[in-house]
mmCIF file of C-alpha atoms and ligand atoms in Angstrom:
data_model
loop_
_atom_site.group_PDB
_atom_site.id
_atom_site.type_symbol
_atom_site.label_atom_id
_atom_site.label_comp_id
_atom_site.label_asym_id
_atom_site.label_seq_id
_atom_site.Cartn_x
_atom_site.Cartn_y
_atom_site.Cartn_z
ATOM 1 C CA MET A 1 -0.112 -0.248 -0.124
ATOM 2 C CA LYS A 2 1.789 3.377 -1.375
ATOM 3 C CA HIS A 3 -1.250 5.573 -0.643
ATOM 4 C CA PHE A 4 -4.410 5.724 1.459
ATOM 5 C CA LEU A 5 -6.991 7.553 -0.753
ATOM 6 C CA LYS A 6 -9.796 5.689 -1.461
ATOM 7 C CA LEU A 7 -11.240 2.257 -0.113
ATOM 8 C CA SER A 8 -11.601 1.011 -3.530
ATOM 9 C CA ASP A 9 -7.682 1.266 -4.338
ATOM 10 C CA LEU A 10 -7.134 -1.223 -1.719
ATOM 11 C CA SER A 11 -7.654 -5.276 -1.750
ATOM 12 C CA ALA A 12 -9.435 -7.123 0.707
ATOM 13 C CA GLU A 13 -6.186 -8.939 1.897
ATOM 14 C CA GLU A 14 -4.939 -5.300 2.370
ATOM 15 C CA ILE A 15 -8.327 -3.854 4.455
ATOM 16 C CA TYR A 16 -8.344 -7.160 6.502
ATOM 17 C CA ARG A 17 -4.283 -6.500 7.140
ATOM 18 C CA LEU A 18 -5.254 -2.839 8.464
ATOM 19 C CA LEU A 19 -7.988 -4.000 10.370
ATOM 20 C CA ASP A 20 -5.368 -6.789 11.988
ATOM 21 C CA ILE A 21 -2.870 -4.057 12.570
ATOM 22 C CA ALA A 22 -5.076 -1.701 14.355
ATOM 23 C CA ALA A 23 -6.358 -4.494 16.462
ATOM 24 C CA ASP A 24 -2.779 -5.144 17.349
ATOM 25 C CA LEU A 25 -1.565 -1.691 18.021
ATOM 26 C CA LYS A 26 -4.902 -1.683 20.164
ATOM 27 C CA TYR A 27 -4.168 -4.331 22.372
ATOM 28 C CA LYS A 28 -0.492 -2.976 22.864
ATOM 29 C CA GLN A 29 -1.843 0.544 23.802
ATOM 30 C CA LYS A 30 -4.234 -0.904 26.290
ATOM 31 C CA ASN A 31 -1.746 -3.168 27.596
ATOM 32 C CA GLY A 32 1.172 -0.498 28.187
ATOM 33 C CA ILE A 33 3.140 -2.540 25.416
ATOM 34 C CA PRO A 34 5.640 0.040 23.675
ATOM 35 C CA HIS A 35 4.922 0.298 19.955
ATOM 36 C CA ARG A 36 6.958 3.369 18.691
ATOM 37 C CA TYR A 37 6.917 1.725 15.125
ATOM 38 C CA LEU A 38 7.199 5.408 13.677
ATOM 39 C CA GLU A 39 10.281 6.701 15.978
ATOM 40 C CA GLY A 40 11.667 9.818 14.600
ATOM 41 C CA LYS A 41 8.987 10.488 11.508
ATOM 42 C CA THR A 42 6.750 13.839 11.032
ATOM 43 C CA ILE A 43 3.333 13.292 9.621
ATOM 44 C CA ALA A 44 1.381 16.681 8.191
ATOM 45 C CA LEU A 45 -1.774 16.796 8.973
ATOM 46 C CA VAL A 46 -3.604 19.597 6.648
ATOM 47 C CA PHE A 47 -7.055 20.604 7.100
ATOM 48 C CA LYS A 48 -9.282 22.318 4.961
ATOM 49 C CA LYS A 49 -12.206 21.518 6.462
ATOM 50 C CA ALA A 50 -13.299 21.495 10.281
ATOM 51 C CA SER A 51 -12.577 18.580 12.457
ATOM 52 C CA THR A 52 -12.284 17.015 16.335
ATOM 53 C CA ARG A 53 -12.060 13.359 15.524
ATOM 54 C CA THR A 54 -9.946 12.822 12.745
ATOM 55 C CA ARG A 55 -7.374 16.163 13.917
ATOM 56 C CA ALA A 56 -7.122 14.644 17.519
ATOM 57 C CA SER A 57 -6.884 10.917 16.842
ATOM 58 C CA PHE A 58 -4.014 11.631 13.977
ATOM 59 C CA GLU A 59 -2.364 13.655 16.606
ATOM 60 C CA VAL A 60 -2.536 11.822 19.465
ATOM 61 C CA GLY A 61 -1.586 8.257 17.454
ATOM 62 C CA ALA A 62 1.459 10.129 15.826
ATOM 63 C CA TYR A 63 2.952 11.071 19.182
ATOM 64 C CA GLN A 64 2.128 7.258 20.601
ATOM 65 C CA LEU A 65 4.037 5.625 17.459
ATOM 66 C CA GLY A 66 6.529 8.273 18.366
ATOM 67 C CA ALA A 67 6.248 10.248 15.066
ATOM 68 C CA TYR A 68 5.358 13.801 15.668
ATOM 69 C CA GLY A 69 2.074 14.941 13.740
ATOM 70 C CA ALA A 70 2.360 19.063 12.576
ATOM 71 C CA PHE A 71 -1.573 20.373 12.162
ATOM 72 C CA LEU A 72 -1.576 22.692 9.683
ATOM 73 C CA ASN A 73 -4.857 24.771 8.643
ATOM 74 C CA ALA A 74 -4.947 24.963 4.854
ATOM 75 C CA ALA A 75 -6.705 28.229 5.479
ATOM 76 C CA ASP A 76 -2.778 30.227 6.870
ATOM 77 C CA MET A 77 -0.907 28.130 4.198
ATOM 78 C CA GLN A 78 -0.124 29.330 0.257
ATOM 79 C CA ILE A 79 -2.393 26.926 -0.826
ATOM 80 C CA SER A 80 -5.366 29.110 0.440
ATOM 81 C CA ARG A 81 -3.691 32.234 -1.717
ATOM 82 C CA GLY A 82 -3.744 29.903 -5.132
ATOM 83 C CA GLU A 83 0.176 28.013 -4.683
ATOM 84 C CA PRO A 84 -0.322 25.344 -7.118
ATOM 85 C CA VAL A 85 -0.528 21.803 -5.218
ATOM 86 C CA GLN A 86 2.093 20.377 -6.979
ATOM 87 C CA ASP A 87 4.846 22.847 -5.436
ATOM 88 C CA THR A 88 2.838 22.611 -2.169
ATOM 89 C CA ILE A 89 3.511 18.835 -2.084
ATOM 90 C CA ARG A 90 7.045 18.764 -3.335
ATOM 91 C CA VAL A 91 7.924 21.427 -0.751
ATOM 92 C CA LEU A 92 6.483 19.252 1.898
ATOM 93 C CA SER A 93 7.760 15.911 1.074
ATOM 94 C CA ARG A 94 11.254 17.901 1.421
ATOM 95 C CA TYR A 95 10.148 17.738 5.560
ATOM 96 C CA PHE A 96 7.737 15.127 6.083
ATOM 97 C CA ASP A 97 7.689 11.625 5.971
ATOM 98 C CA MET A 98 3.621 11.447 5.286
ATOM 99 C CA LEU A 99 0.749 13.636 4.631
ATOM 100 C CA MET A 100 -2.970 13.426 5.575
ATOM 101 C CA ILE A 101 -5.374 15.682 4.380
ATOM 102 C CA ARG A 102 -9.148 17.045 4.878
ATOM 103 C CA THR A 103 -10.228 18.923 1.855
ATOM 104 C CA PHE A 104 -12.921 18.818 -0.731
ATOM 105 C CA GLU A 105 -12.252 17.361 -3.794
ATOM 106 C CA GLN A 106 -11.210 14.028 -4.542
ATOM 107 C CA SER A 107 -8.686 15.211 -7.328
ATOM 108 C CA TYR A 108 -6.577 17.554 -5.187
ATOM 109 C CA VAL A 109 -5.465 14.592 -2.784
ATOM 110 C CA GLU A 110 -5.057 12.249 -5.919
ATOM 111 C CA ASP A 111 -2.742 14.862 -7.081
ATOM 112 C CA LEU A 112 -0.442 15.143 -4.060
ATOM 113 C CA ALA A 113 -0.028 11.389 -4.576
ATOM 114 C CA LYS A 114 0.488 12.190 -8.230
ATOM 115 C CA TYR A 115 3.578 15.024 -7.743
ATOM 116 C CA GLY A 116 4.926 14.312 -4.168
ATOM 117 C CA SER A 117 6.858 11.680 -2.915
ATOM 118 C CA ILE A 118 5.520 10.608 0.080
ATOM 119 C CA PRO A 119 2.824 8.376 1.374
ATOM 120 C CA ILE A 120 -0.806 10.062 1.098
ATOM 121 C CA ILE A 121 -3.813 9.574 3.460
ATOM 122 C CA ASN A 122 -7.062 10.774 2.784
ATOM 123 C CA GLY A 123 -8.809 12.005 5.751
ATOM 124 C CA LEU A 124 -12.016 12.861 3.933
ATOM 125 C CA THR A 125 -13.387 14.475 0.890
ATOM 126 C CA ASP A 126 -16.712 15.201 -0.797
ATOM 127 C CA TYR A 127 -16.395 12.062 -2.254
ATOM 128 C CA CYS A 128 -15.142 9.910 0.561
ATOM 129 C CA HIS A 129 -14.147 9.298 4.181
ATOM 130 C CA PRO A 130 -11.852 5.610 3.966
ATOM 131 C CA THR A 131 -10.370 6.276 6.917
ATOM 132 C CA GLN A 132 -13.817 6.453 9.122
ATOM 133 C CA VAL A 133 -14.637 3.294 7.271
ATOM 134 C CA ILE A 134 -11.684 1.331 8.658
ATOM 135 C CA ALA A 135 -12.687 2.324 12.398
ATOM 136 C CA ASP A 136 -16.055 1.172 11.510
ATOM 137 C CA LEU A 137 -15.579 -2.244 10.057
ATOM 138 C CA MET A 138 -13.178 -2.940 13.066
ATOM 139 C CA THR A 139 -15.911 -1.646 15.373
ATOM 140 C CA ILE A 140 -18.530 -3.958 13.539
ATOM 141 C CA ARG A 141 -15.413 -7.259 13.938
ATOM 142 C CA GLU A 142 -14.974 -6.703 17.685
ATOM 143 C CA TYR A 143 -19.023 -6.460 18.402
ATOM 144 C CA LYS A 144 -19.959 -9.102 16.368
ATOM 145 C CA GLY A 145 -16.577 -11.224 15.773
ATOM 146 C CA GLY A 146 -16.394 -10.888 12.080
ATOM 147 C CA LEU A 147 -17.627 -9.437 9.059
ATOM 148 C CA GLU A 148 -18.089 -11.889 6.435
ATOM 149 C CA GLY A 149 -22.013 -12.329 5.637
ATOM 150 C CA LEU A 150 -23.174 -9.720 7.614
ATOM 151 C CA LYS A 151 -25.556 -7.100 6.527
ATOM 152 C CA LEU A 152 -24.660 -3.451 6.833
ATOM 153 C CA CYS A 153 -27.899 -1.101 5.831
ATOM 154 C CA TYR A 154 -26.892 2.749 5.405
ATOM 155 C CA ILE A 155 -29.946 5.243 6.126
ATOM 156 C CA GLY A 156 -29.513 8.784 4.512
ATOM 157 C CA ASP A 157 -27.747 10.824 2.387
ATOM 158 C CA GLY A 158 -25.642 9.270 -0.253
ATOM 159 C CA ASN A 159 -22.554 11.188 0.584
ATOM 160 C CA ASN A 160 -18.845 10.462 1.521
ATOM 161 C CA MET A 161 -19.765 8.045 4.122
ATOM 162 C CA ALA A 162 -22.306 5.972 1.827
ATOM 163 C CA ASN A 163 -19.396 6.082 -1.338
ATOM 164 C CA SER A 164 -17.215 4.366 1.787
ATOM 165 C CA TYR A 165 -19.099 2.079 3.546
ATOM 166 C CA ILE A 166 -20.333 0.779 0.173
ATOM 167 C CA VAL A 167 -17.099 -0.233 -1.002
ATOM 168 C CA GLY A 168 -15.369 -0.965 2.501
ATOM 169 C CA ALA A 169 -18.452 -3.080 3.442
ATOM 170 C CA LEU A 170 -18.581 -5.470 -0.099
ATOM 171 C CA LYS A 171 -14.873 -5.762 -0.119
ATOM 172 C CA ALA A 172 -14.769 -7.003 3.264
ATOM 173 C CA GLY A 173 -17.088 -9.304 2.354
ATOM 174 C CA MET A 174 -20.938 -8.093 4.072
ATOM 175 C CA ARG A 175 -24.098 -7.382 2.284
ATOM 176 C CA MET A 176 -24.689 -4.256 1.748
ATOM 177 C CA THR A 177 -28.021 -1.447 1.431
ATOM 178 C CA ALA A 178 -27.748 1.787 0.437
ATOM 179 C CA VAL A 179 -31.264 3.691 1.639
ATOM 180 C CA CYS A 180 -31.126 6.818 -0.012
ATOM 181 C CA PRO A 181 -33.777 9.562 -1.345
ATOM 182 C CA GLU A 182 -34.170 10.141 -5.210
ATOM 183 C CA GLY A 183 -31.617 12.690 -5.903
ATOM 184 C CA TYR A 184 -28.893 12.171 -3.089
ATOM 185 C CA ARG A 185 -27.929 8.597 -4.452
ATOM 186 C CA PRO A 186 -24.301 7.770 -4.054
ATOM 187 C CA ASP A 187 -22.047 8.512 -6.366
ATOM 188 C CA PRO A 188 -22.351 6.570 -10.147
ATOM 189 C CA PHE A 189 -18.689 5.318 -9.723
ATOM 190 C CA VAL A 190 -19.318 3.523 -6.346
ATOM 191 C CA LEU A 191 -23.144 1.944 -7.540
ATOM 192 C CA ASN A 192 -20.800 0.783 -10.658
ATOM 193 C CA PHE A 193 -18.220 -0.513 -8.544
ATOM 194 C CA ALA A 194 -21.082 -2.357 -6.212
ATOM 195 C CA LYS A 195 -22.631 -3.765 -9.621
ATOM 196 C CA ALA A 196 -19.905 -6.367 -9.587
ATOM 197 C CA TYR A 197 -21.016 -7.776 -6.017
ATOM 198 C CA GLY A 198 -24.387 -8.839 -7.690
ATOM 199 C CA ASP A 199 -27.241 -9.187 -5.423
ATOM 200 C CA LYS A 200 -24.841 -8.413 -2.271
ATOM 201 C CA PHE A 201 -25.567 -4.703 -2.517
ATOM 202 C CA LYS A 202 -29.264 -3.328 -3.057
ATOM 203 C CA LEU A 203 -30.056 0.497 -3.601
ATOM 204 C CA CYS A 204 -33.498 1.452 -1.934
ATOM 205 C CA GLY A 205 -35.736 4.290 -1.248
ATOM 206 C CA GLU A 206 -37.899 2.860 1.573
ATOM 207 C CA PRO A 207 -35.923 2.493 5.197
ATOM 208 C CA LEU A 208 -38.454 -0.191 6.434
ATOM 209 C CA GLU A 209 -37.512 -2.207 3.409
ATOM 210 C CA GLY A 210 -34.377 -1.834 2.977
ATOM 211 C CA VAL A 211 -33.449 -2.454 6.823
ATOM 212 C CA VAL A 212 -34.918 -5.999 7.187
ATOM 213 C CA GLY A 213 -32.285 -8.298 8.088
ATOM 214 C CA ALA A 214 -30.013 -5.774 8.809
ATOM 215 C CA ASP A 215 -26.889 -6.701 11.166
ATOM 216 C CA VAL A 216 -25.332 -3.089 11.664
ATOM 217 C CA LEU A 217 -26.943 0.212 11.006
ATOM 218 C CA CYS A 218 -25.228 3.197 9.732
ATOM 219 C CA THR A 219 -26.194 6.951 9.131
ATOM 220 C CA ASP A 220 -24.234 10.434 8.907
ATOM 221 C CA VAL A 221 -25.411 14.002 9.016
ATOM 222 C CA TRP A 222 -28.244 14.752 6.082
ATOM 223 C CA THR A 223 -25.932 18.562 5.159
ATOM 224 C CA SER A 224 -22.504 17.711 4.740
ATOM 225 C CA MET A 225 -19.433 20.068 5.316
ATOM 226 C CA GLY A 226 -19.588 22.739 2.348
ATOM 227 C CA GLN A 227 -23.640 21.965 2.342
ATOM 228 C CA GLU A 228 -24.726 24.207 4.834
ATOM 229 C CA GLU A 229 -26.516 26.442 2.213
ATOM 230 C CA GLU A 230 -28.660 23.378 1.479
ATOM 231 C CA THR A 231 -29.490 22.577 5.040
ATOM 232 C CA GLU A 232 -33.067 23.268 4.943
ATOM 233 C CA LYS A 233 -33.508 21.907 1.413
ATOM 234 C CA ARG A 234 -32.324 18.735 2.658
ATOM 235 C CA LYS A 235 -34.441 18.852 5.868
ATOM 236 C CA ARG A 236 -37.527 18.232 3.777
ATOM 237 C CA ALA A 237 -35.678 15.538 1.862
ATOM 238 C CA PHE A 238 -34.608 13.484 4.293
ATOM 239 C CA ASP A 239 -37.522 13.457 6.175
ATOM 240 C CA GLY A 240 -38.268 10.214 7.326
ATOM 241 C CA TYR A 241 -34.528 8.705 6.907
ATOM 242 C CA GLN A 242 -33.932 8.409 10.490
ATOM 243 C CA ILE A 243 -32.818 5.520 12.637
ATOM 244 C CA ASN A 244 -35.817 5.257 15.305
ATOM 245 C CA ASP A 245 -37.228 2.641 17.290
ATOM 246 C CA GLU A 246 -39.737 1.821 14.394
ATOM 247 C CA ILE A 247 -36.493 0.990 12.045
ATOM 248 C CA MET A 248 -34.771 -0.964 15.034
ATOM 249 C CA SER A 249 -37.533 -3.140 15.322
ATOM 250 C CA ALA A 250 -37.616 -4.149 11.920
ATOM 251 C CA ALA A 251 -33.644 -4.953 11.992
ATOM 252 C CA ASN A 252 -32.158 -8.118 13.063
ATOM 253 C CA PRO A 253 -32.470 -8.209 17.132
ATOM 254 C CA GLY A 254 -28.769 -7.201 18.408
ATOM 255 C CA ALA A 255 -28.036 -5.071 15.335
ATOM 256 C CA VAL A 256 -24.942 -2.766 16.008
ATOM 257 C CA VAL A 257 -25.950 1.431 15.421
ATOM 258 C CA LEU A 258 -22.961 3.401 14.177
ATOM 259 C CA HIS A 259 -22.654 6.746 13.292
ATOM 260 C CA CYS A 260 -19.058 8.862 12.473
ATOM 261 C CA LEU A 261 -20.130 12.005 14.420
ATOM 262 C CA PRO A 262 -20.784 15.077 14.591
ATOM 263 C CA ALA A 263 -24.806 13.581 14.910
ATOM 264 C CA HIS A 264 -27.752 15.578 14.554
ATOM 265 C CA ARG A 265 -30.419 14.100 17.121
ATOM 266 C CA GLY A 266 -33.939 14.536 16.131
ATOM 267 C CA GLU A 267 -32.416 14.487 12.245
ATOM 268 C CA GLU A 268 -30.976 11.090 11.016
ATOM 269 C CA ILE A 269 -31.051 9.265 14.505
ATOM 270 C CA THR A 270 -33.270 9.786 17.501
ATOM 271 C CA GLU A 271 -32.085 10.519 20.765
ATOM 272 C CA LYS A 272 -33.311 7.617 22.019
ATOM 273 C CA VAL A 273 -31.639 5.237 19.422
ATOM 274 C CA PHE A 274 -28.367 7.311 19.978
ATOM 275 C CA GLU A 275 -27.948 6.798 23.479
ATOM 276 C CA GLU A 276 -28.740 3.224 23.428
ATOM 277 C CA HIS A 277 -25.921 2.391 21.379
ATOM 278 C CA ALA A 278 -23.825 4.597 22.623
ATOM 279 C CA ASP A 279 -20.998 2.477 23.618
ATOM 280 C CA GLU A 280 -21.099 1.155 19.915
ATOM 281 C CA ILE A 281 -21.036 4.761 18.576
ATOM 282 C CA PHE A 282 -18.229 5.703 21.198
ATOM 283 C CA ASP A 283 -16.276 3.049 20.788
ATOM 284 C CA GLU A 284 -16.301 3.534 17.201
ATOM 285 C CA ALA A 285 -15.007 6.849 18.067
ATOM 286 C CA GLU A 286 -12.200 5.719 19.690
ATOM 287 C CA ASN A 287 -11.210 3.271 17.012
ATOM 288 C CA ARG A 288 -10.249 6.081 14.709
ATOM 289 C CA LEU A 289 -7.410 6.491 17.190
ATOM 290 C CA HIS A 290 -5.977 2.354 16.102
ATOM 291 C CA ALA A 291 -7.038 2.523 12.659
ATOM 292 C CA HIS A 292 -5.384 5.807 12.132
ATOM 293 C CA LYS A 293 -2.011 4.656 13.907
ATOM 294 C CA ALA A 294 -2.667 1.153 11.654
ATOM 295 C CA ILE A 295 -2.493 3.381 8.287
ATOM 296 C CA MET A 296 0.379 5.120 9.078
ATOM 297 C CA VAL A 297 2.208 2.301 10.091
ATOM 298 C CA ALA A 298 1.066 0.094 7.120
ATOM 299 C CA LEU A 299 2.340 2.459 4.680
ATOM 300 C CA SER A 300 5.580 3.310 6.948
ATOM 301 C CA GLY A 301 6.195 -0.206 6.222
ATOM 302 C CA ASN A 302 7.308 -0.993 9.564
ATOM 303 C CA CYS A 303 4.718 -2.468 11.738
ATOM 304 C CA GLY A 304 7.046 -4.642 13.819
ATOM 305 C CA LYS A 305 5.929 -7.660 12.313
HETATM 306 N N1 CP B 1 -16.378 11.467 12.267
HETATM 307 C C1 CP B 1 -14.952 12.492 11.660
HETATM 308 O O1 CP B 1 -14.428 12.345 10.560
HETATM 309 O O2 CP B 1 -15.121 13.636 12.854
HETATM 310 P P1 CP B 1 -14.720 14.858 12.300
HETATM 311 O O3 CP B 1 -15.069 15.415 11.630
HETATM 312 O O4 CP B 1 -14.701 15.643 14.038
HETATM 313 O O5 CP B 1 -12.694 14.456 12.366
HETATM 314 N N1 NVA B 2 -20.660 13.605 5.638
HETATM 315 C C1 NVA B 2 -19.681 14.486 6.663
HETATM 316 C C2 NVA B 2 -18.872 13.614 7.737
HETATM 317 C C3 NVA B 2 -18.005 14.121 8.460
HETATM 318 C C4 NVA B 2 -16.994 13.229 9.509
HETATM 319 C C5 NVA B 2 -19.404 15.275 6.222
HETATM 320 O O1 NVA B 2 -18.532 15.450 4.716
HETATM 321 O O2 NVA B 2 -19.788 16.661 6.631
#
């Protein structure tokens, strides 16, 4: 694995390897076993959008691995004044061993990989959120003991999270149903990717129908970062696309509920379902730390085993 740009670039084996490294690092972290596999390394953490979890977990994760994570606010960088991507990354490649970026266009992340000479990690674009889905798969595996054959149902906007869930779940051997309203469907490239998985993937418009047989339920905000002007229109479009008691009773008993956070209670999920599944949701948030450490370690080529 040279970069971590989107899950469709990874093989199933690479995804499972990341999950195994993450579980190992989590065990070591919890048991005080040293794992400074990135001793003396540097990682740039570039943000063009807000973040709590991604920033904090990459900074802490880098520190725990013995590396230095430098937070770079894109608004304060020359890229905000038009410095070309190919110049920025050629410079940063001279200072850093690795770079993580959260930005808008997927093409910007791909360009960093193309013009730079260090591994690039996608910390969220409008197109996908692959680091999050590695943490989610890790969480599902912890709760369910495996992934193969389980059904994941995503309800809501066909956004970056939906795109990464579809690719990640199918590659990991899960079945996947995306329940999205007309006009808010996942990316056409992802829907085309899913075609190869036959009836393991379903796209559906009706939450109560899509959730039948689900072992895992996921959702995300109706309005993503950068779409704030559409908030009211989106509230109308997503009315009914909510994880609530009725949806929970139509899913399999013991279904796990995940939310990447931040959550809007009363919109995509009710307060009651959120709090009843808070253990799962906050384990998922914690697992960002372990998953991100695994991604950094795998890209460095030194995972201690
Ligand atoms: N889930 C997630 O990526 O959280 P942040 O936006 O806080 O990083
Ligand atoms: N879909 C959300 C995810 C936030 C972690 C967004 O892009 O804002």
